Short mmCIF file of C-alpha atoms in Angstrom, two decimals:
data_model
loop_
_atom_site.label_atom_id
_atom_site.label_comp_id
_atom_site.label_asym_id
_atom_site.label_seq_id
_atom_site.Cartn_x
_atom_site.Cartn_y
_atom_site.Cartn_z
CA UNK M 16 -16.43 -134.59 -43.61
CA UNK M 17 -18.59 -132.39 -45.42
CA UNK M 18 -21.27 -132.84 -42.85
CA UNK M 19 -18.87 -132.06 -40.15
CA UNK M 20 -17.60 -129.02 -42.06
CA UNK M 21 -21.08 -127.83 -42.44
CA UNK M 22 -21.70 -128.20 -38.71
CA UNK M 23 -18.46 -126.36 -37.94
CA UNK M 24 -19.40 -123.57 -40.31
CA UNK M 25 -22.82 -123.35 -38.72
CA UNK M 26 -21.25 -123.22 -35.26
CA UNK M 27 -18.86 -120.53 -36.42
CA UNK M 28 -21.65 -118.52 -37.98
CA UNK M 29 -23.71 -118.89 -34.82
CA UNK M 30 -20.70 -117.96 -32.68
CA UNK M 31 -19.70 -115.06 -34.92
CA UNK M 32 -22.55 -112.78 -33.88
CA UNK M 33 -21.85 -113.60 -30.22
CA UNK M 34 -18.17 -112.85 -30.66
CA UNK M 35 -18.98 -109.68 -32.54
CA UNK M 36 -21.30 -108.64 -29.72
CA UNK M 37 -18.59 -109.39 -27.15
CA UNK M 38 -16.01 -107.45 -29.14
CA UNK M 39 -18.42 -104.55 -29.50
CA UNK M 40 -19.14 -104.61 -25.75
CA UNK M 41 -15.41 -104.58 -25.08
CA UNK M 42 -14.97 -101.56 -27.38
CA UNK M 43 -17.95 -99.66 -25.97
CA UNK M 44 -16.53 -99.23 -22.43
CA UNK M 45 -13.35 -97.89 -23.95
CA UNK M 46 -15.36 -95.43 -26.05
CA UNK M 47 -17.45 -94.44 -23.03
CA UNK M 48 -14.29 -93.85 -21.05
CA UNK M 49 -12.91 -91.68 -23.82
CA UNK M 50 -16.17 -89.70 -24.06
CA UNK M 51 -16.73 -89.18 -20.30
CA UNK M 52 -13.88 -87.39 -18.51
CA UNK M 53 -12.14 -88.76 -15.51
CA UNK M 54 -14.27 -88.43 -12.33
CA UNK M 55 -11.41 -86.57 -10.65
CA UNK M 56 -11.43 -83.99 -13.44
CA UNK M 57 -15.17 -83.59 -13.05
CA UNK M 58 -14.75 -83.07 -9.31
CA UNK M 59 -11.94 -80.57 -9.93
CA UNK M 60 -14.11 -78.57 -12.31
CA UNK M 61 -16.98 -78.61 -9.79
CA UNK M 62 -14.66 -77.42 -7.02
CA UNK M 63 -13.27 -74.65 -9.25
CA UNK M 64 -16.80 -73.49 -10.01
CA UNK M 65 -17.74 -73.56 -6.31
CA UNK M 66 -14.61 -71.59 -5.42
CA UNK M 67 -15.40 -69.02 -8.10
CA UNK M 68 -18.95 -68.70 -6.78
CA UNK M 69 -17.71 -68.28 -3.21
CA UNK M 70 -15.18 -65.63 -4.26
CA UNK M 71 -17.94 -63.76 -6.09
CA UNK M 72 -20.16 -63.92 -3.01
CA UNK M 73 -17.30 -62.70 -0.83
CA UNK M 74 -16.54 -59.75 -3.11
CA UNK M 75 -20.21 -58.79 -3.23
CA UNK M 76 -20.48 -59.03 0.55
CA UNK M 77 -17.35 -56.91 0.99
CA UNK M 78 -18.69 -54.25 -1.39
CA UNK M 79 -22.07 -54.31 0.35
CA UNK M 80 -20.42 -53.86 3.75
CA UNK M 81 -18.29 -50.99 2.44
CA UNK M 82 -21.42 -49.25 1.13
CA UNK M 83 -23.15 -49.84 4.48
CA UNK M 84 -20.18 -48.36 6.37
CA UNK M 85 -20.12 -45.24 4.17
CA UNK M 86 -23.88 -44.79 4.44
CA UNK M 87 -23.74 -45.19 8.23
CA UNK M 88 -20.94 -42.64 8.46
CA UNK M 89 -22.94 -40.12 6.41
CA UNK M 90 -26.00 -40.74 8.57
CA UNK M 91 -23.96 -40.16 11.74
CA UNK M 92 -22.51 -36.94 10.37
CA UNK M 93 -25.95 -35.78 9.28
CA UNK M 94 -27.45 -36.61 12.68
CA UNK M 95 -24.63 -34.74 14.42
CA UNK M 96 -25.05 -31.68 12.18
CA UNK M 97 -28.83 -31.69 12.67
CA UNK M 98 -28.61 -32.02 16.45
CA UNK M 99 -25.95 -29.30 16.59
CA UNK M 100 -28.14 -26.98 14.51
CA UNK M 101 -31.23 -27.68 16.65
CA UNK M 102 -29.28 -27.05 19.85
CA UNK M 103 -27.84 -23.81 18.52
CA UNK M 104 -31.30 -22.71 17.36
CA UNK M 105 -32.55 -23.21 20.93
CA UNK M 106 -29.87 -20.81 22.22
CA UNK M 107 -30.43 -18.12 19.59
CA UNK M 108 -33.20 -16.35 21.55
CA UNK M 109 -30.71 -15.98 24.43
CA UNK M 110 -28.23 -14.49 21.94
CA UNK M 111 -30.90 -12.04 20.73
CA UNK M 112 -31.75 -10.98 24.29
CA UNK M 113 -28.10 -10.44 25.19
CA UNK M 114 -27.66 -8.39 22.02
CA UNK M 115 -30.66 -6.22 22.96
CA UNK M 116 -29.32 -5.82 26.50
CA UNK M 117 -25.98 -4.61 25.12
CA UNK M 118 -27.75 -1.96 23.03
CA UNK M 119 -29.52 -0.52 26.07
CA UNK M 120 -27.91 2.33 27.99
CA UNK M 121 -27.17 1.60 31.62
CA UNK M 122 -25.44 3.45 34.44
CA UNK M 123 -24.30 0.23 36.07
CA UNK M 124 -20.92 -0.56 34.49
CA UNK M 125 -20.56 -3.88 36.32
CA UNK M 126 -23.92 -5.04 34.89
CA UNK M 127 -22.90 -4.01 31.39
CA UNK M 128 -19.54 -5.77 31.75
CA UNK M 129 -21.30 -8.97 32.91
CA UNK M 130 -23.64 -8.95 29.91
CA UNK M 131 -20.67 -8.37 27.57
CA UNK M 132 -18.76 -11.29 29.13
CA UNK M 133 -21.80 -13.55 28.81
CA UNK M 134 -22.24 -12.55 25.16
CA UNK M 135 -18.53 -13.16 24.46
CA UNK M 136 -18.74 -16.59 26.05
CA UNK M 137 -21.84 -17.51 24.02
CA UNK M 138 -20.13 -16.40 20.78
CA UNK M 139 -17.06 -18.51 21.64
CA UNK M 140 -19.21 -21.59 22.26
CA UNK M 141 -21.05 -21.10 18.96
CA UNK M 142 -17.69 -20.70 17.18
CA UNK M 143 -16.39 -23.95 18.75
CA UNK M 144 -19.46 -25.72 17.41
CA UNK M 145 -18.72 -24.33 13.93
CA UNK M 146 -21.72 -22.02 13.97
CA UNK M 147 -21.08 -18.61 12.51
CA UNK M 148 -23.09 -15.46 12.09
CA UNK M 149 -24.23 -14.70 8.56
CA UNK M 150 -22.73 -11.38 7.45
CA UNK M 151 -25.54 -8.99 6.56
CA UNK M 152 -25.09 -5.26 7.15
CA UNK M 153 -23.74 -3.60 4.00
CA UNK M 154 -23.80 -6.89 2.07
CA UNK M 155 -25.77 -7.60 -1.10
CA UNK M 156 -29.11 -9.26 -0.39
CA UNK M 157 -29.02 -13.04 -0.87
CA UNK M 158 -32.37 -14.82 -0.51
CA UNK M 159 -30.51 -18.01 0.43
CA UNK M 160 -29.12 -16.32 3.55
CA UNK M 161 -31.33 -13.32 4.28
CA UNK M 162 -35.01 -12.73 4.93
CA UNK M 163 -36.04 -9.26 3.74
CA UNK M 164 -38.87 -7.95 5.91
CA UNK M 165 -38.64 -4.29 4.85
CA UNK M 166 -37.72 -2.35 1.74
CA UNK M 167 -36.58 1.26 1.64
CA UNK M 168 -35.60 3.67 -1.13
CA UNK M 169 -32.19 5.09 -0.28
CA UNK M 170 -30.05 6.83 -2.90
CA UNK M 171 -26.88 6.58 -0.78
CA UNK M 172 -27.11 2.77 -0.64
CA UNK M 173 -26.51 0.54 -3.65
CA UNK M 174 -29.01 -1.74 -5.35
CA UNK M 175 -30.16 -4.69 -3.16
CA UNK M 176 -27.91 -3.60 -0.29
CA UNK M 177 -28.80 -4.50 3.28
CA UNK M 178 -29.09 -1.30 5.31
CA UNK M 179 -30.36 -2.67 8.63
CA UNK M 180 -30.32 -6.02 10.46
CA UNK M 181 -33.24 -6.76 12.77
CA UNK M 182 -32.15 -10.26 13.76
CA UNK M 183 -28.80 -11.94 13.13
CA UNK M 184 -28.73 -15.06 10.99
CA UNK M 185 -26.57 -18.12 11.65
CA UNK M 186 -25.27 -21.05 9.65
CA UNK M 187 -23.32 -24.22 10.28
CA UNK M 188 -21.17 -24.95 7.26
CA UNK M 189 -23.52 -24.52 4.31
CA UNK M 190 -26.67 -25.23 6.33
CA UNK M 191 -28.61 -22.15 7.40
CA UNK M 192 -29.84 -22.44 10.98
CA UNK M 193 -31.68 -19.11 10.97
CA UNK M 194 -32.00 -16.57 8.17
CA UNK M 195 -30.93 -13.00 8.91
CA UNK M 196 -33.95 -10.70 9.16
CA UNK M 197 -32.98 -7.54 7.23
CA UNK M 198 -34.10 -4.28 5.63
CA UNK M 199 -33.06 -3.91 1.97
CA UNK M 200 -32.50 -0.67 0.04
CA UNK M 201 -33.64 0.01 -3.53
#
């Protein structure tokens, strides 16, 4: 029996490492499962991240479009203001000529009345476009609005006072279309 016991012990010792290996292999998948999360959880996390990225892209695109819309609106307004100013500037020589014609003495009252009506109509059109004459006569000289072409010493007038207007100036809002050409005292 002792021989047989020895053989059994040897078989058990030889089988023990195999059994230990099998037991360890059986434990390892359980450990791997515990360490690696469920594939559905991984997919959920991936989808959450993708959704977050898409929301971020959407918000950025919306902000970019809003900026584009504002910029386009400003460009349109600027283009409108510039074209309005250029158009008005083209009509200013007509305004000047009508103003000179009104200053001339004439015996023909119908002619004078016609020129006055034409000048009134031109002023109304300029007013509708938001173009106004820059006040000058008797005002204090402002280099942002007036162009001084002459200087005169006059004790009756105050310092930097405009005493004569050679050519009317016009502006549209804050934009000067044409500076008023003036004579300044003192």
